[in-house]
JSON list of C-alpha atoms in Angstrom, two decimals:
[
{"chain": "A", "resi": 1, "resn": "MET", "atom": "CA", "xyz": [3.93, -80.27, -27.48]},
{"chain": "A", "resi": 2, "resn": "HIS", "atom": "CA", "xyz": [6.22, -78.05, -30.16]},
{"chain": "A", "resi": 3, "resn": "ALA", "atom": "CA", "xyz": [5.17, -80.49, -32.60]},
{"chain": "A", "resi": 4, "resn": "GLN", "atom": "CA", "xyz": [1.30, -79.83, -32.33]},
{"chain": "A", "resi": 5, "resn": "LEU", "atom": "CA", "xyz": [1.90, -76.28, -31.65]},
{"chain": "A", "resi": 6, "resn": "PRO", "atom": "CA", "xyz": [4.67, -74.84, -33.74]},
{"chain": "A", "resi": 7, "resn": "PHE", "atom": "CA", "xyz": [3.90, -71.19, -32.79]},
{"chain": "A", "resi": 8, "resn": "LEU", "atom": "CA", "xyz": [4.47, -71.52, -29.02]},
{"chain": "A", "resi": 9, "resn": "HIS", "atom": "CA", "xyz": [7.99, -71.02, -27.96]},
{"chain": "A", "resi": 10, "resn": "PHE", "atom": "CA", "xyz": [9.19, -73.02, -24.72]},
{"chain": "A", "resi": 11, "resn": "SER", "atom": "CA", "xyz": [12.25, -72.12, -22.56]},
{"chain": "A", "resi": 12, "resn": "GLU", "atom": "CA", "xyz": [15.23, -74.76, -23.02]},
{"chain": "A", "resi": 13, "resn": "LEU", "atom": "CA", "xyz": [14.43, -76.52, -19.46]},
{"chain": "A", "resi": 14, "resn": "ALA", "atom": "CA", "xyz": [11.17, -76.95, -20.46]},
{"chain": "A", "resi": 15, "resn": "GLU", "atom": "CA", "xyz": [12.12, -78.70, -23.66]},
{"chain": "A", "resi": 16, "resn": "ALA", "atom": "CA", "xyz": [14.74, -80.52, -21.97]},
{"chain": "A", "resi": 17, "resn": "HIS", "atom": "CA", "xyz": [11.87, -81.80, -19.40]},
{"chain": "A", "resi": 18, "resn": "GLU", "atom": "CA", "xyz": [10.38, -83.19, -22.40]},
{"chain": "A", "resi": 19, "resn": "ARG", "atom": "CA", "xyz": [13.47, -85.30, -22.89]},
{"chain": "A", "resi": 20, "resn": "GLY", "atom": "CA", "xyz": [13.28, -86.71, -19.37]},
{"chain": "A", "resi": 21, "resn": "PRO", "atom": "CA", "xyz": [14.87, -85.87, -16.19]},
{"chain": "A", "resi": 22, "resn": "ALA", "atom": "CA", "xyz": [18.59, -86.77, -16.90]},
{"chain": "A", "resi": 23, "resn": "ALA", "atom": "CA", "xyz": [18.06, -83.90, -19.61]},
{"chain": "A", "resi": 24, "resn": "ALA", "atom": "CA", "xyz": [16.21, -81.50, -17.18]},
{"chain": "A", "resi": 25, "resn": "VAL", "atom": "CA", "xyz": [19.45, -81.94, -14.84]},
{"chain": "A", "resi": 26, "resn": "ASP", "atom": "CA", "xyz": [21.86, -81.48, -17.56]},
{"chain": "A", "resi": 27, "resn": "VAL", "atom": "CA", "xyz": [20.58, -78.20, -18.46]},
{"chain": "A", "resi": 28, "resn": "SER", "atom": "CA", "xyz": [20.34, -77.16, -14.51]},
{"chain": "A", "resi": 29, "resn": "TRP", "atom": "CA", "xyz": [23.66, -78.08, -13.89]},
{"chain": "A", "resi": 30, "resn": "ARG", "atom": "CA", "xyz": [24.71, -76.01, -16.97]},
{"chain": "A", "resi": 31, "resn": "ARG", "atom": "CA", "xyz": [22.80, -72.91, -16.14]},
{"chain": "A", "resi": 32, "resn": "LEU", "atom": "CA", "xyz": [24.15, -72.83, -12.53]},
{"chain": "A", "resi": 33, "resn": "ARG", "atom": "CA", "xyz": [27.63, -72.94, -13.97]},
{"chain": "A", "resi": 34, "resn": "GLU", "atom": "CA", "xyz": [26.53, -69.84, -16.24]},
{"chain": "A", "resi": 35, "resn": "GLN", "atom": "CA", "xyz": [25.29, -67.99, -13.38]},
{"chain": "A", "resi": 36, "resn": "ALA", "atom": "CA", "xyz": [28.42, -68.87, -11.46]},
{"chain": "A", "resi": 37, "resn": "ALA", "atom": "CA", "xyz": [30.42, -67.64, -14.46]},
{"chain": "A", "resi": 38, "resn": "ASP", "atom": "CA", "xyz": [28.06, -64.57, -14.55]},
{"chain": "A", "resi": 39, "resn": "ALA", "atom": "CA", "xyz": [29.23, -63.94, -10.50]},
{"chain": "A", "resi": 40, "resn": "PRO", "atom": "CA", "xyz": [32.99, -63.23, -10.85]},
{"chain": "A", "resi": 41, "resn": "ASP", "atom": "CA", "xyz": [32.63, -61.14, -7.66]},
{"chain": "A", "resi": 42, "resn": "PHE", "atom": "CA", "xyz": [31.39, -63.98, -5.71]},
{"chain": "A", "resi": 43, "resn": "PRO", "atom": "CA", "xyz": [34.07, -66.95, -6.30]},
{"chain": "A", "resi": 44, "resn": "GLU", "atom": "CA", "xyz": [33.06, -69.26, -3.43]},
{"chain": "A", "resi": 45, "resn": "PHE", "atom": "CA", "xyz": [29.93, -69.68, -5.35]},
{"chain": "A", "resi": 46, "resn": "GLY", "atom": "CA", "xyz": [31.43, -70.74, -8.54]},
{"chain": "A", "resi": 47, "resn": "LEU", "atom": "CA", "xyz": [33.64, -73.03, -6.46]},
{"chain": "A", "resi": 48, "resn": "LEU", "atom": "CA", "xyz": [30.89, -74.65, -4.75]},
{"chain": "A", "resi": 49, "resn": "VAL", "atom": "CA", "xyz": [29.14, -75.55, -8.04]},
{"chain": "A", "resi": 50, "resn": "GLU", "atom": "CA", "xyz": [32.26, -76.85, -9.48]},
{"chain": "A", "resi": 51, "resn": "ALA", "atom": "CA", "xyz": [32.69, -79.40, -6.50]},
{"chain": "A", "resi": 52, "resn": "ALA", "atom": "CA", "xyz": [29.23, -80.19, -6.31]},
{"chain": "A", "resi": 53, "resn": "GLN", "atom": "CA", "xyz": [29.00, -81.03, -9.80]},
{"chain": "A", "resi": 54, "resn": "ALA", "atom": "CA", "xyz": [32.25, -83.13, -9.59]},
{"chain": "A", "resi": 55, "resn": "GLU", "atom": "CA", "xyz": [30.47, -85.32, -7.24]},
{"chain": "A", "resi": 56, "resn": "PRO", "atom": "CA", "xyz": [28.43, -88.10, -8.93]},
{"chain": "A", "resi": 57, "resn": "ARG", "atom": "CA", "xyz": [26.00, -88.34, -5.94]},
{"chain": "A", "resi": 58, "resn": "LEU", "atom": "CA", "xyz": [25.08, -84.65, -6.21]},
{"chain": "A", "resi": 59, "resn": "ARG", "atom": "CA", "xyz": [25.62, -84.41, -10.22]},
{"chain": "A", "resi": 60, "resn": "GLN", "atom": "CA", "xyz": [22.98, -86.81, -10.62]},
{"chain": "A", "resi": 61, "resn": "LEU", "atom": "CA", "xyz": [20.02, -84.79, -8.35]},
{"chain": "A", "resi": 62, "resn": "SER", "atom": "CA", "xyz": [18.66, -81.63, -9.94]},
{"chain": "A", "resi": 63, "resn": "PRO", "atom": "CA", "xyz": [20.35, -78.72, -8.53]},
{"chain": "A", "resi": 64, "resn": "MET", "atom": "CA", "xyz": [18.86, -75.25, -7.92]},
{"chain": "A", "resi": 65, "resn": "SER", "atom": "CA", "xyz": [19.99, -72.19, -6.48]},
{"chain": "A", "resi": 66, "resn": "SER", "atom": "CA", "xyz": [18.00, -69.58, -4.10]},
{"chain": "A", "resi": 67, "resn": "HIS", "atom": "CA", "xyz": [20.06, -66.65, -2.73]},
{"chain": "A", "resi": 68, "resn": "TRP", "atom": "CA", "xyz": [23.01, -68.45, -4.05]},
{"chain": "A", "resi": 69, "resn": "THR", "atom": "CA", "xyz": [22.33, -71.15, -1.57]},
{"chain": "A", "resi": 70, "resn": "LEU", "atom": "CA", "xyz": [22.68, -74.36, -3.78]},
{"chain": "A", "resi": 71, "resn": "GLY", "atom": "CA", "xyz": [20.07, -77.03, -3.18]},
{"chain": "A", "resi": 72, "resn": "PHE", "atom": "CA", "xyz": [19.95, -80.82, -4.57]},
{"chain": "A", "resi": 73, "resn": "SER", "atom": "CA", "xyz": [16.37, -82.35, -5.32]},
{"chain": "A", "resi": 74, "resn": "ALA", "atom": "CA", "xyz": [15.49, -85.82, -6.05]},
{"chain": "A", "resi": 75, "resn": "TYR", "atom": "CA", "xyz": [12.86, -84.45, -8.19]},
{"chain": "A", "resi": 76, "resn": "THR", "atom": "CA", "xyz": [13.47, -82.45, -11.22]},
{"chain": "A", "resi": 77, "resn": "GLY", "atom": "CA", "xyz": [9.67, -80.48, -10.85]},
{"chain": "A", "resi": 78, "resn": "HIS", "atom": "CA", "xyz": [9.82, -76.80, -10.05]},
{"chain": "A", "resi": 79, "resn": "THR", "atom": "CA", "xyz": [8.49, -76.86, -6.34]},
{"chain": "A", "resi": 80, "resn": "SER", "atom": "CA", "xyz": [10.49, -80.48, -5.47]},
{"chain": "A", "resi": 81, "resn": "PRO", "atom": "CA", "xyz": [11.69, -80.65, -2.01]},
{"chain": "A", "resi": 82, "resn": "VAL", "atom": "CA", "xyz": [15.57, -80.19, -1.49]},
{"chain": "A", "resi": 83, "resn": "VAL", "atom": "CA", "xyz": [17.39, -83.10, 0.10]},
{"chain": "A", "resi": 84, "resn": "VAL", "atom": "CA", "xyz": [20.37, -81.14, 1.01]},
{"chain": "A", "resi": 85, "resn": "ALA", "atom": "CA", "xyz": [21.69, -77.68, 0.52]},
{"chain": "A", "resi": 86, "resn": "ILE", "atom": "CA", "xyz": [24.83, -75.68, 0.78]},
{"chain": "A", "resi": 87, "resn": "VAL", "atom": "CA", "xyz": [25.12, -72.52, 1.55]},
{"chain": "A", "resi": 88, "resn": "PRO", "atom": "CA", "xyz": [28.76, -70.79, -0.13]},
{"chain": "A", "resi": 89, "resn": "SER", "atom": "CA", "xyz": [31.39, -69.11, 1.94]},
{"chain": "A", "resi": 90, "resn": "ASN", "atom": "CA", "xyz": [30.65, -65.58, 1.97]},
{"chain": "A", "resi": 91, "resn": "ALA", "atom": "CA", "xyz": [32.44, -62.38, 4.20]},
{"chain": "A", "resi": 92, "resn": "GLY", "atom": "CA", "xyz": [34.79, -64.90, 6.02]},
{"chain": "A", "resi": 93, "resn": "ARG", "atom": "CA", "xyz": [32.21, -67.19, 7.07]},
{"chain": "A", "resi": 94, "resn": "PRO", "atom": "CA", "xyz": [32.39, -70.80, 6.41]},
{"chain": "A", "resi": 95, "resn": "TYR", "atom": "CA", "xyz": [30.13, -72.84, 4.16]},
{"chain": "A", "resi": 96, "resn": "ARG", "atom": "CA", "xyz": [27.20, -74.40, 5.71]},
{"chain": "A", "resi": 97, "resn": "VAL", "atom": "CA", "xyz": [25.46, -77.47, 4.73]},
{"chain": "A", "resi": 98, "resn": "GLN", "atom": "CA", "xyz": [21.46, -77.45, 5.56]},
{"chain": "A", "resi": 99, "resn": "ARG", "atom": "CA", "xyz": [18.78, -79.61, 5.46]},
{"chain": "A", "resi": 100, "resn": "PHE", "atom": "CA", "xyz": [16.88, -77.27, 3.37]},
{"chain": "A", "resi": 101, "resn": "LEU", "atom": "CA", "xyz": [17.34, -74.39, 1.04]},
{"chain": "A", "resi": 102, "resn": "HIS", "atom": "CA", "xyz": [17.34, -71.60, 3.96]},
{"chain": "A", "resi": 103, "resn": "GLU", "atom": "CA", "xyz": [17.24, -73.72, 7.14]},
{"chain": "A", "resi": 104, "resn": "GLY", "atom": "CA", "xyz": [17.85, -76.92, 9.15]},
{"chain": "A", "resi": 105, "resn": "PHE", "atom": "CA", "xyz": [21.48, -76.41, 9.65]},
{"chain": "A", "resi": 106, "resn": "LEU", "atom": "CA", "xyz": [23.83, -79.37, 9.62]},
{"chain": "A", "resi": 107, "resn": "ARG", "atom": "CA", "xyz": [27.53, -78.52, 9.82]},
{"chain": "A", "resi": 108, "resn": "GLU", "atom": "CA", "xyz": [29.74, -76.08, 8.43]},
{"chain": "A", "resi": 109, "resn": "ALA", "atom": "CA", "xyz": [33.17, -76.26, 6.50]},
{"chain": "A", "resi": 110, "resn": "ALA", "atom": "CA", "xyz": [36.01, -74.58, 5.62]},
{"chain": "A", "resi": 111, "resn": "THR", "atom": "CA", "xyz": [36.26, -75.24, 1.74]},
{"chain": "A", "resi": 112, "resn": "ALA", "atom": "CA", "xyz": [33.54, -75.99, -0.96]},
{"chain": "A", "resi": 113, "resn": "ASP", "atom": "CA", "xyz": [35.15, -79.46, -1.12]},
{"chain": "A", "resi": 114, "resn": "GLU", "atom": "CA", "xyz": [34.59, -79.79, 2.32]},
{"chain": "A", "resi": 115, "resn": "ALA", "atom": "CA", "xyz": [30.94, -78.83, 2.27]},
{"chain": "A", "resi": 116, "resn": "VAL", "atom": "CA", "xyz": [30.19, -81.14, -0.73]},
{"chain": "A", "resi": 117, "resn": "ALA", "atom": "CA", "xyz": [31.49, -83.99, 1.11]},
{"chain": "A", "resi": 118, "resn": "MET", "atom": "CA", "xyz": [29.44, -83.33, 4.29]},
{"chain": "A", "resi": 119, "resn": "ALA", "atom": "CA", "xyz": [26.18, -82.58, 2.24]},
{"chain": "A", "resi": 120, "resn": "VAL", "atom": "CA", "xyz": [26.86, -86.28, 0.30]},
{"chain": "A", "resi": 121, "resn": "ALA", "atom": "CA", "xyz": [27.12, -87.71, 3.91]},
{"chain": "A", "resi": 122, "resn": "HIS", "atom": "CA", "xyz": [23.76, -86.34, 4.60]},
{"chain": "A", "resi": 123, "resn": "LEU", "atom": "CA", "xyz": [21.65, -87.87, 1.77]},
{"chain": "A", "resi": 124, "resn": "PRO", "atom": "CA", "xyz": [19.53, -90.69, 2.00]},
{"chain": "A", "resi": 125, "resn": "SER", "atom": "CA", "xyz": [21.03, -93.92, 1.44]},
{"chain": "A", "resi": 126, "resn": "GLY", "atom": "CA", "xyz": [19.46, -95.58, -2.17]},
{"chain": "A", "resi": 127, "resn": "LEU", "atom": "CA", "xyz": [19.09, -92.18, -3.37]},
{"chain": "A", "resi": 128, "resn": "GLY", "atom": "CA", "xyz": [19.15, -92.39, -7.14]},
{"chain": "A", "resi": 129, "resn": "PRO", "atom": "CA", "xyz": [19.14, -90.22, -10.17]},
{"chain": "A", "resi": 130, "resn": "ALA", "atom": "CA", "xyz": [16.32, -87.47, -10.13]},
{"chain": "A", "resi": 131, "resn": "ALA", "atom": "CA", "xyz": [12.94, -88.51, -11.12]},
{"chain": "A", "resi": 132, "resn": "ALA", "atom": "CA", "xyz": [10.49, -86.33, -13.41]},
{"chain": "A", "resi": 133, "resn": "GLY", "atom": "CA", "xyz": [7.84, -84.32, -10.99]},
{"chain": "A", "resi": 134, "resn": "THR", "atom": "CA", "xyz": [7.67, -82.92, -7.64]},
{"chain": "A", "resi": 135, "resn": "GLY", "atom": "CA", "xyz": [7.58, -85.90, -5.36]},
{"chain": "A", "resi": 136, "resn": "GLU", "atom": "CA", "xyz": [4.39, -85.35, -4.20]},
{"chain": "A", "resi": 137, "resn": "SER", "atom": "CA", "xyz": [1.19, -87.51, -4.58]},
{"chain": "A", "resi": 138, "resn": "PRO", "atom": "CA", "xyz": [-1.39, -86.38, -6.83]},
{"chain": "A", "resi": 139, "resn": "ALA", "atom": "CA", "xyz": [-4.39, -85.41, -5.08]}
]
């Protein structure tokens, strides 16, 4: 699109989407690492991002963060449904693994690594790399 309309400027993530879902996933992970680095007073979030990205099954999914909760989607679109989410430990509370970003409690974990392992255990079998789109059928 930029080649046809050079006066328009697009975000880095939009440009990554043009290159395909793998590029969009890579940019999303990098942006999450930057968000974690910008929050030194909340190291639990950084530990969670690091542990999740180290896990191959989560690293291939599209990551997102909302109110520090880390969610993972099988699609790269903005409104894509989350297949599993992890709330970081905070104020002495354990990490929480959930079905959705802000509800659907599944399990608690003492460490980021344990929470990531629990999240992976709740992924649907055969879930592959994130695909382009939102996962919703066109109307």
